Coordinates of C-alpha atoms (C1' of nucleotides) in Angstrom, one line a residue:
Chain A
M2 CA -9.4 11.0 21.5
R3 CA -12.9 10.7 20.3
R4 CA -13.8 12.8 17.2
T5 CA -17.0 14.5 16.2
K6 CA -19.4 12.9 13.7
A7 CA -18.1 15.1 10.9
E8 CA -14.5 14.3 11.7
A9 CA -15.3 10.6 11.7
E10 CA -16.9 10.8 8.3
A11 CA -13.9 12.7 7.1
T12 CA -11.5 10.0 8.2
R13 CA -13.8 7.4 6.6
Q14 CA -13.5 9.2 3.3
Q15 CA -9.8 9.6 3.8
I16 CA -9.5 5.8 4.2
I17 CA -11.6 5.2 1.1
C18 CA -9.5 7.7 -0.8
A19 CA -6.3 6.1 0.4
A20 CA -7.6 2.7 -0.5
E21 CA -8.2 3.9 -4.0
R22 CA -4.6 5.0 -4.4
V23 CA -3.1 2.0 -2.7
F24 CA -5.3 -0.5 -4.6
F25 CA -4.4 1.2 -7.8
K26 CA -0.7 1.1 -7.1
K27 CA -0.3 -2.4 -5.6
G28 CA -3.4 -4.2 -6.7
V29 CA -6.2 -5.3 -4.3
S30 CA -4.8 -8.7 -3.4
N31 CA -1.3 -7.3 -3.0
A32 CA -2.2 -4.3 -0.9
T33 CA -2.2 -4.6 2.9
M34 CA -4.5 -3.0 5.4
E35 CA -1.4 -1.5 6.9
D36 CA -0.6 0.0 3.5
V37 CA -4.0 1.6 3.4
A38 CA -3.8 2.7 7.0
H39 CA -0.4 4.3 6.4
A40 CA -1.6 6.1 3.3
A41 CA -4.6 7.4 5.1
G42 CA -2.6 8.6 8.1
V43 CA -4.4 6.3 10.6
T44 CA -3.8 2.9 12.1
R45 CA -5.4 -0.4 11.1
G46 CA -7.7 -0.2 14.1
A47 CA -9.4 2.8 12.6
I48 CA -10.0 1.0 9.3
Y49 CA -11.5 -2.0 11.2
W50 CA -13.7 0.4 13.0
H51 CA -15.2 1.7 9.8
F52 CA -15.1 -1.4 7.7
A53 CA -15.5 -5.1 8.6
N54 CA -12.5 -6.3 6.5
K55 CA -10.7 -5.7 3.2
T56 CA -13.6 -7.1 1.1
D57 CA -16.0 -4.7 2.8
L58 CA -13.6 -1.8 2.2
F59 CA -13.4 -2.7 -1.4
M60 CA -17.1 -2.9 -1.7
E61 CA -17.6 0.5 -0.1
L62 CA -14.9 1.9 -2.4
Y63 CA -16.8 0.5 -5.3
K64 CA -20.1 1.9 -4.1
S65 CA -18.6 5.3 -3.5
V66 CA -17.7 5.6 -7.2
P67 CA -19.4 8.7 -8.5
L68 CA -21.8 7.4 -11.1
P69 CA -23.7 10.6 -11.5
Q70 CA -24.7 10.4 -15.2
E71 CA -25.9 6.8 -15.0
D72 CA -29.5 8.0 -14.9
M73 CA -28.8 10.9 -17.1
V74 CA -27.5 8.5 -19.8
A75 CA -30.6 6.3 -19.4
R76 CA -32.9 9.3 -19.6
E77 CA -31.2 10.7 -22.6
L78 CA -31.3 7.4 -24.4
E79 CA -35.0 7.1 -23.7
S80 CA -35.7 10.6 -25.1
E81 CA -37.8 10.6 -28.2
D82 CA -35.1 12.1 -30.4
A83 CA -35.4 11.5 -34.2
E84 CA -31.7 10.5 -34.7
V85 CA -31.4 7.7 -32.1
L86 CA -28.0 6.5 -33.3
T87 CA -26.6 10.1 -33.2
V88 CA -27.7 10.3 -29.6
I89 CA -26.1 7.0 -28.7
E90 CA -22.9 8.1 -30.3
R91 CA -22.9 11.3 -28.5
V92 CA -23.6 9.7 -25.1
A93 CA -20.8 7.2 -25.6
A94 CA -18.4 9.9 -26.7
E95 CA -19.2 11.9 -23.6
W96 CA -18.6 8.9 -21.5
L97 CA -15.1 8.6 -23.0
D98 CA -14.5 12.3 -22.5
T99 CA -15.5 12.0 -18.8
L100 CA -13.1 9.1 -18.3
A101 CA -10.3 10.9 -20.1
N102 CA -10.6 13.9 -17.8
D103 CA -11.4 12.2 -14.5
E104 CA -8.3 10.6 -12.9
Q105 CA -10.2 9.2 -10.0
R106 CA -12.5 7.3 -12.4
Q107 CA -9.4 6.1 -14.3
R108 CA -7.9 4.7 -11.1
I109 CA -11.1 3.0 -10.0
L110 CA -11.7 1.4 -13.4
S111 CA -8.1 0.3 -13.5
I112 CA -8.5 -1.4 -10.2
L113 CA -11.7 -3.1 -11.3
L114 CA -10.0 -4.3 -14.5
R115 CA -7.0 -5.7 -12.8
C116 CA -8.3 -7.3 -9.7
D117 CA -8.8 -10.9 -9.0
Y118 CA -12.5 -11.7 -8.4
T119 CA -12.0 -15.3 -7.2
G120 CA -13.0 -15.9 -3.6
E121 CA -14.3 -13.1 -1.5
L122 CA -14.5 -10.5 -4.2
S123 CA -16.9 -12.5 -6.4
A124 CA -19.8 -10.5 -4.9
V125 CA -18.3 -7.4 -6.6
L126 CA -18.2 -9.2 -9.9
E127 CA -21.9 -10.1 -9.6
K128 CA -22.8 -6.5 -8.8
Q129 CA -20.8 -5.4 -11.9
Q130 CA -22.6 -8.0 -13.9
S131 CA -26.0 -6.8 -12.8
V132 CA -25.1 -3.1 -13.6
D133 CA -23.9 -4.2 -17.0
D134 CA -27.1 -6.0 -17.6
G135 CA -29.0 -2.8 -16.9
H136 CA -26.9 -0.9 -19.3
M137 CA -27.5 -3.5 -22.0
R138 CA -31.3 -3.3 -21.5
T139 CA -31.4 0.5 -22.0
L140 CA -29.0 0.2 -25.0
E141 CA -31.1 -2.5 -26.6
A142 CA -34.2 -0.5 -26.1
A143 CA -32.6 2.5 -27.8
F144 CA -31.4 0.4 -30.7
A145 CA -34.9 -1.1 -31.0
R146 CA -36.4 2.3 -31.4
A147 CA -33.7 3.0 -34.1
A148 CA -34.7 -0.2 -35.8
E149 CA -38.4 0.8 -35.7
K150 CA -37.5 4.0 -37.5
G151 CA -35.5 2.1 -40.1
Q152 CA -32.2 3.6 -39.0
L153 CA -30.5 0.4 -38.1
G154 CA -28.8 -1.6 -40.8
T155 CA -30.7 -4.7 -41.9
C156 CA -28.1 -7.1 -40.8
W157 CA -28.1 -5.9 -37.2
T158 CA -30.5 -6.7 -34.4
P159 CA -30.9 -4.4 -31.5
K160 CA -29.2 -6.9 -29.2
S161 CA -26.3 -7.6 -31.5
A162 CA -25.8 -3.9 -32.1
A163 CA -25.8 -3.2 -28.4
S164 CA -23.3 -6.0 -27.8
A165 CA -21.0 -4.7 -30.5
L166 CA -21.1 -1.2 -29.1
R167 CA -20.5 -2.3 -25.5
W168 CA -17.6 -4.5 -26.5
M169 CA -16.1 -1.7 -28.5
M170 CA -16.3 0.6 -25.5
K171 CA -14.9 -2.0 -23.2
G172 CA -12.1 -2.7 -25.6
I173 CA -11.2 0.9 -26.0
C174 CA -11.2 1.6 -22.3
S175 CA -9.4 -1.6 -21.3
E176 CA -6.6 -1.0 -23.8
W177 CA -6.2 2.6 -22.8
L178 CA -6.2 1.9 -19.1
L179 CA -4.2 -1.3 -19.0
F180 CA -1.6 -0.6 -21.7
G181 CA -0.3 2.8 -20.5
R182 CA -2.6 5.2 -22.3
R183 CA -0.7 4.9 -25.6
F184 CA -3.3 6.9 -27.6
D185 CA -5.6 9.8 -27.1
L186 CA -8.8 8.3 -25.6
A187 CA -11.1 11.2 -26.5
S188 CA -10.2 11.7 -30.1
E189 CA -9.3 8.2 -31.2
G190 CA -12.1 6.7 -29.2
R191 CA -14.6 9.1 -30.7
E192 CA -13.3 8.3 -34.2
G193 CA -13.7 4.5 -33.6
L194 CA -17.2 5.1 -32.3
R195 CA -18.1 7.1 -35.4
R196 CA -17.0 4.3 -37.7
L197 CA -18.9 1.7 -35.7
I198 CA -22.1 3.7 -35.5
G199 CA -21.7 4.5 -39.2
S200 CA -21.6 0.8 -39.9
L201 CA -24.6 0.1 -37.8
Q202 CA -26.6 2.7 -39.6
A203 CA -28.9 1.7 -42.5
A204 CA -27.6 2.8 -45.9
K205 CA -29.3 6.0 -46.9
Chain B
M4 CA 13.5 -42.7 -4.6
R5 CA 15.0 -41.0 -7.5
R6 CA 12.9 -41.1 -10.8
T7 CA 14.1 -41.4 -14.3
K8 CA 14.2 -38.4 -16.6
A9 CA 11.0 -39.3 -18.3
E10 CA 9.2 -39.7 -14.9
A11 CA 10.5 -36.4 -13.7
E12 CA 9.2 -34.7 -16.8
A13 CA 5.9 -36.5 -16.2
T14 CA 5.6 -35.1 -12.7
R15 CA 6.6 -31.6 -14.0
Q16 CA 3.7 -31.8 -16.4
Q17 CA 1.4 -33.1 -13.6
I18 CA 2.4 -30.1 -11.5
I19 CA 1.6 -27.7 -14.4
C20 CA -1.7 -29.4 -15.0
A21 CA -2.6 -29.3 -11.4
A22 CA -1.6 -25.6 -11.2
E23 CA -4.0 -25.0 -14.1
R24 CA -6.9 -26.5 -12.3
V25 CA -6.1 -25.0 -8.9
F26 CA -5.5 -21.5 -10.4
F27 CA -8.7 -21.7 -12.3
K28 CA -10.6 -22.7 -9.2
K29 CA -9.1 -20.4 -6.5
G30 CA -7.4 -17.7 -8.6
V31 CA -3.7 -17.3 -8.8
S32 CA -3.2 -15.0 -5.8
N33 CA -5.5 -17.1 -3.7
A34 CA -4.0 -20.5 -4.5
T35 CA -1.2 -21.7 -2.4
M36 CA 1.7 -23.9 -3.4
E37 CA 0.4 -26.5 -1.0
D38 CA -2.9 -26.5 -2.9
V39 CA -1.1 -27.2 -6.1
A40 CA 1.1 -29.8 -4.5
H41 CA -1.9 -31.6 -3.1
A42 CA -3.7 -31.5 -6.5
A43 CA -0.7 -32.8 -8.2
G44 CA -0.2 -35.6 -5.7
V45 CA 3.3 -34.4 -4.7
T46 CA 4.7 -32.3 -1.9
R47 CA 5.7 -28.6 -2.1
G48 CA 9.3 -29.7 -2.2
A49 CA 8.8 -31.3 -5.6
I50 CA 7.3 -28.1 -6.9
Y51 CA 10.2 -26.1 -5.6
W52 CA 12.6 -28.5 -7.4
H53 CA 11.0 -27.9 -10.8
F54 CA 10.0 -24.2 -10.3
A55 CA 11.7 -21.3 -8.5
N56 CA 8.4 -19.9 -7.0
K57 CA 4.8 -19.3 -7.8
T58 CA 5.5 -16.6 -10.3
D59 CA 7.8 -18.9 -12.2
L60 CA 5.2 -21.7 -12.1
F61 CA 2.6 -19.3 -13.5
M62 CA 5.0 -18.2 -16.2
E63 CA 5.7 -21.8 -17.2
L64 CA 2.0 -22.6 -17.2
Y65 CA 1.5 -19.6 -19.5
K66 CA 4.3 -20.7 -21.8
S67 CA 3.0 -24.3 -21.9
V68 CA -0.3 -23.1 -23.4
P69 CA -0.8 -24.8 -26.7
L70 CA -0.9 -22.1 -29.2
P71 CA -0.6 -24.4 -32.2
Q72 CA -2.5 -22.4 -34.8
E73 CA -0.8 -19.1 -34.0
D74 CA 1.4 -19.5 -37.1
M75 CA -1.3 -21.2 -39.0
V76 CA -3.6 -18.2 -38.6
A77 CA -0.8 -15.9 -39.7
R78 CA 0.0 -18.0 -42.7
E79 CA -3.6 -18.3 -43.7
L80 CA -4.2 -14.6 -43.3
E81 CA -1.2 -13.9 -45.5
S82 CA -2.4 -16.2 -48.2
E83 CA -3.3 -14.5 -51.5
D84 CA -6.9 -15.3 -51.4
A85 CA -9.3 -13.2 -53.3
E86 CA -11.9 -12.8 -50.5
V87 CA -9.7 -11.6 -47.7
L88 CA -12.6 -10.7 -45.4
T89 CA -14.1 -14.1 -45.8
V90 CA -10.8 -15.7 -44.8
I91 CA -10.6 -13.4 -41.7
E92 CA -14.1 -14.3 -40.7
R93 CA -13.4 -18.0 -41.1
V94 CA -10.2 -17.9 -39.1
A95 CA -11.9 -16.0 -36.3
A96 CA -14.8 -18.4 -36.3
E97 CA -12.5 -21.3 -36.1
W98 CA -10.7 -19.7 -33.1
L99 CA -14.1 -19.5 -31.3
D100 CA -14.9 -23.1 -32.2
T101 CA -11.5 -24.2 -30.8
L102 CA -12.1 -22.4 -27.6
A103 CA -15.7 -23.7 -27.3
N104 CA -14.4 -27.3 -27.5
D105 CA -11.1 -27.1 -25.6
E106 CA -11.7 -27.0 -21.9
Q107 CA -8.1 -26.6 -21.0
R108 CA -7.9 -23.4 -23.2
Q109 CA -11.0 -22.2 -21.5
R110 CA -9.4 -22.6 -18.0
I111 CA -6.2 -20.9 -19.0
L112 CA -7.9 -18.0 -20.6
S113 CA -10.2 -17.6 -17.6
I114 CA -7.1 -17.6 -15.3
L115 CA -5.5 -15.0 -17.5
L116 CA -8.6 -12.9 -17.5
R117 CA -9.2 -13.0 -13.8
C118 CA -5.7 -12.7 -12.4
D119 CA -4.1 -9.7 -10.8
Y120 CA -1.1 -8.5 -12.8
T121 CA 0.2 -6.0 -10.3
G122 CA 3.5 -6.9 -8.8
E123 CA 5.4 -10.0 -9.8
L124 CA 3.0 -11.0 -12.6
S125 CA 3.5 -7.8 -14.6
A126 CA 6.0 -9.6 -16.8
V127 CA 3.2 -11.9 -18.0
L128 CA 1.1 -8.9 -18.9
E129 CA 3.9 -7.5 -20.9
K130 CA 4.3 -10.8 -22.8
Q131 CA 0.6 -10.9 -23.5
Q132 CA 0.8 -7.3 -24.8
S133 CA 3.6 -8.2 -27.2
V134 CA 1.7 -11.2 -28.5
D135 CA -1.4 -9.0 -28.9
D136 CA 0.7 -6.5 -30.9
G137 CA 1.9 -9.3 -33.2
H138 CA -1.7 -10.3 -33.8
M139 CA -2.7 -6.8 -34.6
R140 CA 0.1 -6.4 -37.1
T141 CA -0.9 -9.4 -39.1
L142 CA -4.6 -8.5 -38.9
E143 CA -3.8 -4.9 -40.1
A144 CA -1.8 -6.3 -43.0
A145 CA -4.7 -8.5 -44.0
F146 CA -7.2 -5.7 -43.8
A147 CA -4.8 -3.5 -45.8
R148 CA -4.9 -6.1 -48.6
A149 CA -8.6 -6.1 -48.4
A150 CA -8.6 -2.3 -48.7
E151 CA -6.3 -2.5 -51.7
K152 CA -8.8 -4.8 -53.5
G153 CA -11.6 -2.4 -52.6
Q154 CA -13.3 -4.8 -50.3
L155 CA -13.1 -2.7 -47.1
G156 CA -15.8 -0.2 -46.5
T157 CA -14.7 3.4 -47.1
C158 CA -15.2 4.6 -43.6
W159 CA -12.8 2.0 -42.2
T160 CA -9.1 2.0 -42.1
P161 CA -7.1 -1.3 -41.8
K162 CA -6.1 -0.3 -38.3
S163 CA -9.6 0.6 -37.1
A164 CA -11.1 -2.5 -38.6
A165 CA -8.5 -4.7 -36.9
S166 CA -9.1 -3.0 -33.6
A167 CA -12.9 -3.4 -34.0
L168 CA -12.5 -7.1 -34.7
R169 CA -10.1 -7.7 -31.9
W170 CA -12.3 -5.9 -29.4
M171 CA -15.3 -7.9 -30.6
M172 CA -13.4 -11.1 -30.1
K173 CA -12.2 -10.1 -26.7
G174 CA -15.6 -9.0 -25.7
I175 CA -17.3 -12.2 -26.8
C176 CA -14.7 -14.4 -25.1
S177 CA -14.5 -12.4 -21.9
E178 CA -18.3 -12.4 -21.5
W179 CA -18.6 -16.0 -22.2
L180 CA -15.8 -17.1 -19.9
L181 CA -16.4 -14.7 -17.0
F182 CA -20.1 -14.7 -16.9
G183 CA -20.8 -18.3 -16.8
R184 CA -21.2 -19.3 -20.5
R185 CA -24.7 -18.0 -20.7
F186 CA -24.8 -18.3 -24.4
D187 CA -23.6 -20.6 -27.2
L188 CA -20.1 -19.4 -28.0
A189 CA -19.7 -21.1 -31.4
S190 CA -23.1 -20.2 -32.9
E191 CA -23.8 -16.8 -31.4
G192 CA -20.2 -15.7 -31.7
R193 CA -20.1 -16.7 -35.3
E194 CA -23.2 -14.7 -35.9
G195 CA -21.8 -11.6 -34.3
L196 CA -18.7 -12.0 -36.3
R197 CA -20.7 -12.3 -39.5
R198 CA -22.6 -9.1 -38.7
L199 CA -19.4 -7.2 -38.0
I200 CA -17.5 -8.4 -41.0
G201 CA -20.6 -7.6 -43.1
S202 CA -20.5 -4.1 -41.8
L203 CA -16.8 -3.8 -42.5
Q204 CA -17.3 -4.8 -46.1
A205 CA -17.6 -2.3 -48.9
A206 CA -21.1 -2.0 -50.3
K207 CA -21.4 -4.1 -53.4
Chain C
dA9 C1' 31.0 -51.4 -7.9
dG10 C1' 31.3 -47.2 -6.1
dC11 C1' 30.7 -42.4 -6.3
dT12 C1' 28.0 -38.6 -7.6
dT13 C1' 23.9 -36.4 -8.6
dT14 C1' 19.0 -36.2 -9.3
dA15 C1' 14.3 -35.9 -7.8
dC16 C1' 11.9 -35.7 -4.7
dA17 C1' 9.7 -35.9 0.7
dG18 C1' 9.7 -33.7 5.2
dT19 C1' 10.8 -30.3 8.4
dC20 C1' 11.7 -25.9 10.2
dA21 C1' 12.3 -21.0 11.1
dG22 C1' 10.7 -16.8 10.0
dG23 C1' 8.0 -13.2 8.3
dT24 C1' 3.6 -11.3 7.4
dG25 C1' -1.1 -10.1 7.5
dT26 C1' -5.5 -10.6 9.7
dG27 C1' -8.9 -10.2 13.1
dT28 C1' -9.9 -9.2 17.7
dA29 C1' -9.4 -7.6 22.3
dT30 C1' -8.2 -4.0 25.2
dG31 C1' -6.9 0.7 26.3
dT32 C1' -7.7 5.7 25.9
dT33 C1' -9.6 10.1 25.2
dA34 C1' -13.0 13.2 24.2
dA35 C1' -17.7 14.0 22.4
dA36 C1' -22.6 13.3 23.6
dT37 C1' -26.2 12.8 26.6
dG38 C1' -29.1 13.7 30.4
Chain D
dC16 C1' -21.2 17.2 36.0
dA17 C1' -21.2 12.3 35.9
dT18 C1' -21.8 8.6 32.9
dT19 C1' -21.9 6.6 28.6
dT20 C1' -20.3 5.8 24.3
dA21 C1' -18.1 6.8 19.8
dA22 C1' -13.7 6.9 17.5
dC23 C1' -10.0 5.6 17.3
dA24 C1' -4.7 3.6 18.9
dT25 C1' -2.2 -0.2 20.6
dA26 C1' -1.2 -4.8 21.6
dC27 C1' -1.8 -9.6 21.0
dA28 C1' -2.8 -14.2 19.2
dC29 C1' -2.7 -17.0 15.5
dA30 C1' -3.1 -19.0 11.2
dC31 C1' -0.5 -19.4 7.2
dC32 C1' 2.5 -19.3 3.6
dT33 C1' 7.0 -19.1 1.9
dG34 C1' 11.7 -20.4 1.1
dA35 C1' 15.4 -22.9 2.7
dC36 C1' 17.4 -26.7 4.7
dT37 C1' 18.0 -31.6 5.4
dG38 C1' 17.3 -36.4 4.4
dT39 C1' 17.2 -40.2 1.1
dA40 C1' 16.9 -43.7 -2.3
dA41 C1' 17.5 -44.6 -6.7
dA42 C1' 19.5 -43.3 -11.4
dG43 C1' 23.4 -42.4 -14.0
dC44 C1' 28.2 -42.2 -14.8
dT45 C1' 32.9 -44.1 -14.8

DNA sequence: AGCTTTACAGTCAGGTGTGTATGTTAAATG
DNA sequence: CATTTAACATACACACCTGACTGTAAAGCT
């Protein structure tokens, strides 16, 4: 029973959506194509029609992640605002807010945090790494502008400040996602951010 | 050909040691018992004599990790030194030094960072979590003593300072281990630590 | 010295997941 | 309207890994 193009695209999305739920629940290496197929209401044959194998499915799932504000963040960080550190803090806090309210993003990040990148999935790790490097570059640039304006504490360099912020963000998100959301991400995360940015700031 | 108790214990250690190398190379879920057996120079039968299954082997590997200075760190952090923050910085820096020079510890931490904790291995994650909680308590206590002496910056609480330090440490180690040791852990890590501790410190 | 048990080596059945090949139906195409 | 082809479902082959079972030779006990 051949479907129309639109229907095919719909089942493709169904498969990706089902993979997201199944990978989240059972872990990537533990999940079976049959699991995904059952969750999507299709057979494995359908999955192998749309995707080459499990690794490919995982890659496509990763690529389908809505990263809408990627560019927005970069553009905002490159804006010529006077209070650079305030902008950085606000952007980071907004990122936490988004994560706190978007369950799909939570699931995908959890999958990414928990999965085993040895073997076939190493390509995904490399992609993540390159994305991370991009973030670091824009962050460093922002901190460099803060330093030019004398807003960055004398003991910090743009690079070390960017690293500290990124590690803080990673730490907050990892702990929240992996350890059962035992605190309020938005409020406590924002508070931690405020303290760190405050410590990065030059004494007035 | 039955071995003596000492020989049996030796092969048990060989198996654990081989598991460490194999798990590091192929990842826990990707490695097979046959792989481990081959690397250890025994057959799978021998492994199943000493360990119930792969999960059990992994747990025993985890338990066999040399964590000698665990208590030392705690005792040192509880010492009544005047410069609490300096002690904290030194202890953390020593931990980085140890990691930088101990390849076995590097492998085990890499395994722990990369492996998929969904399913059978979730018990390991819980154990890690409880160990982490213990660390946090002693760290918080140390920062609390620093706060009492007025050494902690006013915008920091003992808890938030402990979190910040732990996330920093995790971030440094994760990036170094997962992303191919692209920087010098001991020197750059210590530098980052110095900056962070400096920012936690009360202005003199 | 003889019996029991230990510490393995080897083998085997069985389940499980993967990838592919084939079948089927309806949409596209002309 | 006939043919092709897309979008799956079904079936199959096979590699593979696990756990359990069996064999065995030496250690340890009495």
